[in-house]
mmCIF file of C-alpha atoms and ligand atoms in Angstrom:
data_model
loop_
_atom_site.group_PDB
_atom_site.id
_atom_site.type_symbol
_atom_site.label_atom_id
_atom_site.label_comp_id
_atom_site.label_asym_id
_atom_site.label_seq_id
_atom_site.Cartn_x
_atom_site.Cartn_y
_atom_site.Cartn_z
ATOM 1 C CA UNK A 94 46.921 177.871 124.310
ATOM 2 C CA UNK A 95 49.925 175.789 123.747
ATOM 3 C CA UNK A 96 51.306 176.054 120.268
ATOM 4 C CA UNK A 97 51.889 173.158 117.989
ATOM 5 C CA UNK A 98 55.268 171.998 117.180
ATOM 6 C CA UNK A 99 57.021 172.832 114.252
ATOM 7 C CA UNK A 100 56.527 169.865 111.764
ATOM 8 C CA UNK A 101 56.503 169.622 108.061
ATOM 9 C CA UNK A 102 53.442 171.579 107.499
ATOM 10 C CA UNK A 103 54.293 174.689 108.715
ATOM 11 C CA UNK A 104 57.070 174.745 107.550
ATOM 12 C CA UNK A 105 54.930 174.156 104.252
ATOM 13 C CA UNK A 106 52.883 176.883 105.245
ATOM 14 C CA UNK A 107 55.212 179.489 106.685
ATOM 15 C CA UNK A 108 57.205 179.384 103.533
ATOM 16 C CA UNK A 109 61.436 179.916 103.741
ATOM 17 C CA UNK A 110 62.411 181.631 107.069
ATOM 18 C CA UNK A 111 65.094 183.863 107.852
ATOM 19 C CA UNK A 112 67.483 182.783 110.695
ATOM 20 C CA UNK A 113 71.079 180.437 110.240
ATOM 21 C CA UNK A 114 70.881 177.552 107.994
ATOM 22 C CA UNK A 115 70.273 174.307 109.867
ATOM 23 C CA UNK A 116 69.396 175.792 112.800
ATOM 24 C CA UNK A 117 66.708 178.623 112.067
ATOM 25 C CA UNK A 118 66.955 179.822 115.719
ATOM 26 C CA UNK A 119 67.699 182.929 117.545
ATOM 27 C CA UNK A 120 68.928 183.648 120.974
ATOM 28 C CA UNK A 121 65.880 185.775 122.551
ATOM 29 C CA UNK A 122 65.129 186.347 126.497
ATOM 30 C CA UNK A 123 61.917 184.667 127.203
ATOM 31 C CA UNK A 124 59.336 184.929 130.589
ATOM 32 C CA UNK A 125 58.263 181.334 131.393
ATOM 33 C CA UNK A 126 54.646 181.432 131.586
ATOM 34 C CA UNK A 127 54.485 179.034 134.649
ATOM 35 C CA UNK A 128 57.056 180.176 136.874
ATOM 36 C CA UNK A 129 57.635 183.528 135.824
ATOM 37 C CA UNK A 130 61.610 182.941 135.055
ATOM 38 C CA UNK A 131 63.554 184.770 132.922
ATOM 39 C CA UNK A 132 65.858 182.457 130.060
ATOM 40 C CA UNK A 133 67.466 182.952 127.116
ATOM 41 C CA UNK A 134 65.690 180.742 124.563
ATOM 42 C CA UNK A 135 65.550 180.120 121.029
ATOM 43 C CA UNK A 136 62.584 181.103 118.609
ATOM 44 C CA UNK A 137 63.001 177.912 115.990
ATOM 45 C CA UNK A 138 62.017 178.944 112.967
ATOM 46 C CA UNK A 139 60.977 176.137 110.296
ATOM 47 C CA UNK A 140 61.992 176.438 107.062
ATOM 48 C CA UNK A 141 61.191 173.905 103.981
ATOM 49 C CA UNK A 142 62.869 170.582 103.938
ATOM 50 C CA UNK A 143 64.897 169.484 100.689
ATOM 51 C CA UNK A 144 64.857 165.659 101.149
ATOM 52 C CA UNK A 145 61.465 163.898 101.079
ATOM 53 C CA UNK A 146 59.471 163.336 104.388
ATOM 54 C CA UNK A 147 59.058 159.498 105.856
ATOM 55 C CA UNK A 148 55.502 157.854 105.419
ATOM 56 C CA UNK A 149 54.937 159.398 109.250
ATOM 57 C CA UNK A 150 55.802 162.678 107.731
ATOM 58 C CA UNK A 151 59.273 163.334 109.888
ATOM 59 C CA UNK A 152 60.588 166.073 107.959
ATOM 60 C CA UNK A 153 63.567 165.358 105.395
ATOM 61 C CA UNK A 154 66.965 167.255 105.849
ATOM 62 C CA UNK A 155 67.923 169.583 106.947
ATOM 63 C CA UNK A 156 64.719 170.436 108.668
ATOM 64 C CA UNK A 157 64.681 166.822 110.187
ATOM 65 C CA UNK A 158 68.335 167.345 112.047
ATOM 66 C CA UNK A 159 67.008 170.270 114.062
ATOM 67 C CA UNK A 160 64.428 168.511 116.518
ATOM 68 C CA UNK A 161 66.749 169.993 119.500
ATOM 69 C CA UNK A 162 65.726 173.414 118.499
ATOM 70 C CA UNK A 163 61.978 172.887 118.210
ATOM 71 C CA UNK A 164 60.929 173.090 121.928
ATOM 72 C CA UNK A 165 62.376 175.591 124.321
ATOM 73 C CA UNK A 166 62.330 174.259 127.984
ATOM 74 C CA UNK A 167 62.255 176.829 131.152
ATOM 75 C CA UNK A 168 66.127 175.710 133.317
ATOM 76 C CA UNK A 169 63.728 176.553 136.569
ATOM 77 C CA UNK A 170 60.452 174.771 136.296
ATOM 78 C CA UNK A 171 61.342 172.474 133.420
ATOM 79 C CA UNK A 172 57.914 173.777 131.474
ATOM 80 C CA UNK A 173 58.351 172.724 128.001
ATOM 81 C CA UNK A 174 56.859 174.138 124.962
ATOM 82 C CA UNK A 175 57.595 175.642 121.735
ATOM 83 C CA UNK A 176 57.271 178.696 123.236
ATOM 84 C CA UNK A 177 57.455 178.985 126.665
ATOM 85 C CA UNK A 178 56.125 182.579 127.316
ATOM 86 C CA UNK A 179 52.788 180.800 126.316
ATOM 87 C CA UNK A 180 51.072 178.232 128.477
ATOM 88 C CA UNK A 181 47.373 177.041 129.081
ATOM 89 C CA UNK A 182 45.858 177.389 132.511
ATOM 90 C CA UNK A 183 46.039 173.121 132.491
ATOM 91 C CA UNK A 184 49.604 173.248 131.298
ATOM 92 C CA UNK A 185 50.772 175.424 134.346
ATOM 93 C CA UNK A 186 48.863 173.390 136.291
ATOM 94 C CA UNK A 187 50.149 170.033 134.884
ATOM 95 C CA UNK A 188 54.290 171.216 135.112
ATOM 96 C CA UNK A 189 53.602 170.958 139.117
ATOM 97 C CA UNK A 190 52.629 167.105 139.067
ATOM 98 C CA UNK A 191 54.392 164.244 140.172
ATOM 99 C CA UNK A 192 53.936 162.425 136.497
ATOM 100 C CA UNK A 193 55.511 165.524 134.811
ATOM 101 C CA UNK A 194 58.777 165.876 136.826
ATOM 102 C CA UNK A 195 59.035 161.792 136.392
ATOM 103 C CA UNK A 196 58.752 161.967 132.615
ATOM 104 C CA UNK A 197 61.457 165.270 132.961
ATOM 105 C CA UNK A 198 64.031 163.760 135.051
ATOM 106 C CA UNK A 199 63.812 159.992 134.212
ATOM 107 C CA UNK A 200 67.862 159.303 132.766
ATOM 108 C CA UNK A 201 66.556 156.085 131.470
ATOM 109 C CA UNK A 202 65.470 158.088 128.091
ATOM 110 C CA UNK A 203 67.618 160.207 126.082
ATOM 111 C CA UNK A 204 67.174 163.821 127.030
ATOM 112 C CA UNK A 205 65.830 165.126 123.682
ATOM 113 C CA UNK A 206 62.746 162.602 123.713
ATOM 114 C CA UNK A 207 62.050 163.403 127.599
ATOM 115 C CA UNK A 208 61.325 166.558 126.673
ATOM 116 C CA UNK A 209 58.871 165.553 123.723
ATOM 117 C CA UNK A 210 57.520 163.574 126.159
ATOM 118 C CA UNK A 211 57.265 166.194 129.016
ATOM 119 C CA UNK A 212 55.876 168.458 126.132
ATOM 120 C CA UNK A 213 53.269 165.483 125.440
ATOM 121 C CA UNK A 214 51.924 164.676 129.438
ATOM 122 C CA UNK A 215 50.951 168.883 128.965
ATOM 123 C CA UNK A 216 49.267 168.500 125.996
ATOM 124 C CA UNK A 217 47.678 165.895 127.051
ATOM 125 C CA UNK A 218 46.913 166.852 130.302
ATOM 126 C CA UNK A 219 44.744 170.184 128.274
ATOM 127 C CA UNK A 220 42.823 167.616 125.815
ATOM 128 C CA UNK A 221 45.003 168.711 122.776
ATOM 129 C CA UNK A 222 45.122 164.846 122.522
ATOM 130 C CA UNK A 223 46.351 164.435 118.963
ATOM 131 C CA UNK A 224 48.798 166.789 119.371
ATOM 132 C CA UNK A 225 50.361 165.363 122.322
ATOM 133 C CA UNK A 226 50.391 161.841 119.954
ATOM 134 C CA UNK A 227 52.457 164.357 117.606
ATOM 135 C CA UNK A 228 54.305 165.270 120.522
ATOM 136 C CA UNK A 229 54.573 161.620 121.534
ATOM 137 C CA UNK A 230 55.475 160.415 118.030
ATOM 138 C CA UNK A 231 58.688 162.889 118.230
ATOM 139 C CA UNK A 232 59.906 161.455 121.065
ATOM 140 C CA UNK A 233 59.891 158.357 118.944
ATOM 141 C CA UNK A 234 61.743 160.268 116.918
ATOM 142 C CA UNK A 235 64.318 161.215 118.895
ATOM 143 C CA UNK A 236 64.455 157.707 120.397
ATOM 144 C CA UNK A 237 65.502 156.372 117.167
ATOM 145 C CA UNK A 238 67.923 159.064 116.652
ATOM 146 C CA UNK A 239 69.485 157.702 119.713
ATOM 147 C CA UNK A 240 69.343 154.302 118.915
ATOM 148 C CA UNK A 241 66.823 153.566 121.358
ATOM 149 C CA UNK A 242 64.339 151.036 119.281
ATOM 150 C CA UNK A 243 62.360 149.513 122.449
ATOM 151 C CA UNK A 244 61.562 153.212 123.880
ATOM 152 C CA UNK A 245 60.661 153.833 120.249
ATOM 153 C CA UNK A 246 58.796 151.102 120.078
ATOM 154 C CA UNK A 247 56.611 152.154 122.483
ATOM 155 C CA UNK A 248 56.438 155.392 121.867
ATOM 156 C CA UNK A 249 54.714 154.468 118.447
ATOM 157 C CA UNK A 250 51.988 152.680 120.435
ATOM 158 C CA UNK A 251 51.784 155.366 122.714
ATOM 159 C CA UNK A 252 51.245 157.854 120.172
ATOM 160 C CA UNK A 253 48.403 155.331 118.017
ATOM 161 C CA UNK A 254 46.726 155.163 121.869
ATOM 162 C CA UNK A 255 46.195 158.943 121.996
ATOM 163 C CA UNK A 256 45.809 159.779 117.953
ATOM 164 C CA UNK A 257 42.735 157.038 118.934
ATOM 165 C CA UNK A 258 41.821 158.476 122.196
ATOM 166 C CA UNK A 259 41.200 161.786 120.124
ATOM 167 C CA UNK A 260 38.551 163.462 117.975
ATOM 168 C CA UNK A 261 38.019 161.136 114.434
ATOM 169 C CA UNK A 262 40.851 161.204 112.330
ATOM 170 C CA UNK A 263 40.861 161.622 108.906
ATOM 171 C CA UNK A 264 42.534 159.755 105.652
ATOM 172 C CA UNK A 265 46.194 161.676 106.370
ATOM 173 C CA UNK A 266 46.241 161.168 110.129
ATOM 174 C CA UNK A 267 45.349 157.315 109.942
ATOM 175 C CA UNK A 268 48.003 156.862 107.370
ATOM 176 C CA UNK A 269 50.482 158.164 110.218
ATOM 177 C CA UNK A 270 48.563 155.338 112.420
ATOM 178 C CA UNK A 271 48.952 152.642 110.065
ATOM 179 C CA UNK A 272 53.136 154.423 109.641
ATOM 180 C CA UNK A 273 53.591 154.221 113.344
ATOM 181 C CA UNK A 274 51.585 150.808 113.887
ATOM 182 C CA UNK A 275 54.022 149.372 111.498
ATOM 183 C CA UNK A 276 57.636 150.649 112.881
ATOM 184 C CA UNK A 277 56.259 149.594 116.155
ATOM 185 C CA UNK A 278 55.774 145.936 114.592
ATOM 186 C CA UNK A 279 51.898 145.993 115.736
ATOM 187 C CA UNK A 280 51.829 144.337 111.610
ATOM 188 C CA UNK A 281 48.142 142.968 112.449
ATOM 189 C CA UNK A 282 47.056 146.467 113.629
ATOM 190 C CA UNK A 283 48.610 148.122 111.134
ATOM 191 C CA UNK A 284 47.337 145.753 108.557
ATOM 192 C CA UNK A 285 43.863 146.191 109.520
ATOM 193 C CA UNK A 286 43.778 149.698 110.036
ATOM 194 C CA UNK A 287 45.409 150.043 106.228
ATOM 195 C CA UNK A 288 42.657 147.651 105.011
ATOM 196 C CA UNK A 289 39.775 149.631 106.669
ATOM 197 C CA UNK A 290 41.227 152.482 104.946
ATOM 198 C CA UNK A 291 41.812 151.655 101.608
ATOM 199 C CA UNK A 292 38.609 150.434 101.235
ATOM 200 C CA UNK A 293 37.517 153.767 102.023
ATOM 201 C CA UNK A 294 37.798 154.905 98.887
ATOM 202 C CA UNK A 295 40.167 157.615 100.015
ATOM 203 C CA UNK A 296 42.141 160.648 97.867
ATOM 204 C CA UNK A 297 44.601 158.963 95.083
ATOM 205 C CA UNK A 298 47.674 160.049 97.568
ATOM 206 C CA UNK A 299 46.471 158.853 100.327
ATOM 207 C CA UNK A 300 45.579 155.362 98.320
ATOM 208 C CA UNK A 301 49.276 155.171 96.717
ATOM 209 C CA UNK A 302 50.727 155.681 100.585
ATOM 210 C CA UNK A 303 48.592 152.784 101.679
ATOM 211 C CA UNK A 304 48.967 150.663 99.392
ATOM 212 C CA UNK A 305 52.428 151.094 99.961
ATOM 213 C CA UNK A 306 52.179 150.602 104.115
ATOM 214 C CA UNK A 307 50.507 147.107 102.940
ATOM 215 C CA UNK A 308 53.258 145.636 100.911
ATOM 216 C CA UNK A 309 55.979 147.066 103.447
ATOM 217 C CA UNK A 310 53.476 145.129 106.480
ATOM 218 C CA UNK A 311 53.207 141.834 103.925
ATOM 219 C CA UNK A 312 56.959 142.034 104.165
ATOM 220 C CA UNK A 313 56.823 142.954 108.220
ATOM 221 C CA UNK A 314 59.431 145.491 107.247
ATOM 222 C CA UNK A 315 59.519 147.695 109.988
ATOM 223 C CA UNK A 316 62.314 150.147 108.873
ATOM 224 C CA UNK A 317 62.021 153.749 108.021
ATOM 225 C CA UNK A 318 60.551 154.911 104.263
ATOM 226 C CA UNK A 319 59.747 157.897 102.846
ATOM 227 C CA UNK A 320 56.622 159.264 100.958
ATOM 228 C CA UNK A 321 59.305 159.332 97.792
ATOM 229 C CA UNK A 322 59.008 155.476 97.592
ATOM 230 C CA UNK A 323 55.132 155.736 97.490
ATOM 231 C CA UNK A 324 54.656 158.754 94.703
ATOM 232 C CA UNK A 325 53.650 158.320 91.418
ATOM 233 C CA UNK A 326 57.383 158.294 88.938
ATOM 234 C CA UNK A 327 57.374 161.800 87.074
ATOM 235 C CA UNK A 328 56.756 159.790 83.357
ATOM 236 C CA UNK A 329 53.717 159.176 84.642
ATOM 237 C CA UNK A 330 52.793 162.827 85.015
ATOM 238 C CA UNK A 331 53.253 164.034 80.685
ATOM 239 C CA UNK A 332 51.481 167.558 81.058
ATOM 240 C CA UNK A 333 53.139 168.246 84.005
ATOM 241 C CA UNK A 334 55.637 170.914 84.354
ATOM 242 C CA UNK A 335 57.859 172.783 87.305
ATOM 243 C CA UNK A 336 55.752 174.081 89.687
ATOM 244 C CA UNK A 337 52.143 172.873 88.536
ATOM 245 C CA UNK A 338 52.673 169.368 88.957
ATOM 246 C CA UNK A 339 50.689 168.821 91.964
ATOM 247 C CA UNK A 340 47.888 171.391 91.164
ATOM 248 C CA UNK A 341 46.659 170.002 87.679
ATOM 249 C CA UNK A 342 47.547 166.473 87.894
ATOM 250 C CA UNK A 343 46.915 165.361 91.319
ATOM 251 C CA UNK A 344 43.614 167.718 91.862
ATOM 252 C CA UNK A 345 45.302 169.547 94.914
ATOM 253 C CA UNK A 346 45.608 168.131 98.702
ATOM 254 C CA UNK A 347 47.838 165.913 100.149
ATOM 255 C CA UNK A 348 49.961 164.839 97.535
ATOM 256 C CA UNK A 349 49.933 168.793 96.811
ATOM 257 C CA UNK A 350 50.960 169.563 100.447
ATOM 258 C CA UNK A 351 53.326 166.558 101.014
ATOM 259 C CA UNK A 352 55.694 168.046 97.500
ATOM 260 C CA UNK A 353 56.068 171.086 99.012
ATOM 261 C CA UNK A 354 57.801 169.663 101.665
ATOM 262 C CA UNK A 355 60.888 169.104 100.118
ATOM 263 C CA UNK A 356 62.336 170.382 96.563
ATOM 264 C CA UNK A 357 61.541 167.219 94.639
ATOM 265 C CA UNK A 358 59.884 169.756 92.190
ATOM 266 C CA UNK A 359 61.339 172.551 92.284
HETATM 267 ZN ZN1 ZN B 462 59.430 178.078 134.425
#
């Protein structure tokens, strides 16, 4: 099975890793599991964020700087994966299409978000459908990295098409809808979507987040914000102390998850 990307919640859930600061990587030889080659590759190794994530949950710095190191990509084959050693009978079978080597060798995009892309068409092509919109969604990433806003544009929509295309999505995951609906200036979409879900009666967090998303589509603001904009100021928390914030006043979950994700806290 393909492995997910690295993204804020493991990191959450793997807890501080060893490996170089701001990289996390290590120089290993790695067996491509589709052609068989031998590469040196690094193993990325996530470690916890210390500025706050955006609303789409892009991890703050320094985690957020190292999206070159999250996939490794075979120099023979072009197979591209977190790990490449791994691959799914439909991934090996999906590196050999036409559609693949397009997405890999197309110099219109910037080389970083070809291979989220790449990475995506794979997913896709085994039915992990919302993870090749996370996939998708990086590229977006990486396309506003490199100042690309059209591609990233685009790849926002592209992303919403397959999160959509997938299994039901919960509160969390249609927050990163409404998020991406929004920077891709779909406002009516996004507005909508936000709507549906805030009348939903969904988890406190998840409410705050959306009811920031609808003043930020009011304004048809399509810039980058992060979660730190929507959370609740610390006065408001009085029995609150270092390290039990989220567990007694918040009741657990997302809002839970989201602050360990950077050191806001801590
Ligand atoms: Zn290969």
């Amino acid at each position: 099975m393909p492995r997910p990307i690295p993204g804020p919640f493991d990191a959450a859930r793997n807890g501080p890793q060893p490996g170089p600061r701001g990289t996390g990587a290590r120089l290993t030889e790695v067996r491509c599991a589709v052609c068989g080659t031998e590469s040196r590759q690094a193993r990325f190794r996530p470690f916890p964020p210390e500025g706050a994530p955006d609303l789409d949950l892009r991890p703050g710095e320094p985690l957020r700087s190292t999206m070159a190191s999250w996939l490794q990509q075979c120099p023979h084959c072009s197979y591209v994966a977190p790990e490449i050693a791994h691959a799914h009978p439909a991934a090996i079978e999906a590196v050999g299409t036409a559609p693949f080597r397009a997405l890999i060798v197309d110099t219109a995009h910037p080389p970083l978000a070809r291979r989220f892309l790449g990475y995506a068409y794979v997913l896709e092509e085994t039915g992990a459908l919302h993870a090749a919109a996370e996939a998708t969604l990086q590229a977006a990433w990486a396309a506003d990295d490199a100042r690309k806003p059209d591609l990233a544009r685009a790849w926002r929509g592209d992303a919403v098409a397959l999160w959509r295309a997938g299994p039901p999505l919960d509160a969390e995951q249609t927050v990163r809808v409404v998020d991406a609906l929004r920077r891709a200036e779909a406002f009516e979409d996004a507005g909508v979507t936000a709507e549906q879900l805030a009348a939903s009666q969904p988890p406190e967090a998840v409410a705050g987040v959306i009811a920031l998303e609808l003043r930020l589509i009011a304004l048809r603001d399509s810039g980058r914000h992060t979660v730190a904009s929507a959370l609740p100021p610390p006065a408001r928390r009085p029995h609150a102390t270092h390290g039990s914030i989220a567990k007694r006043s918040q009741g657990g979950g997302w809002w839970d998850r989201l602050r360990r994700l950077w050191r806001r806290d801590r």
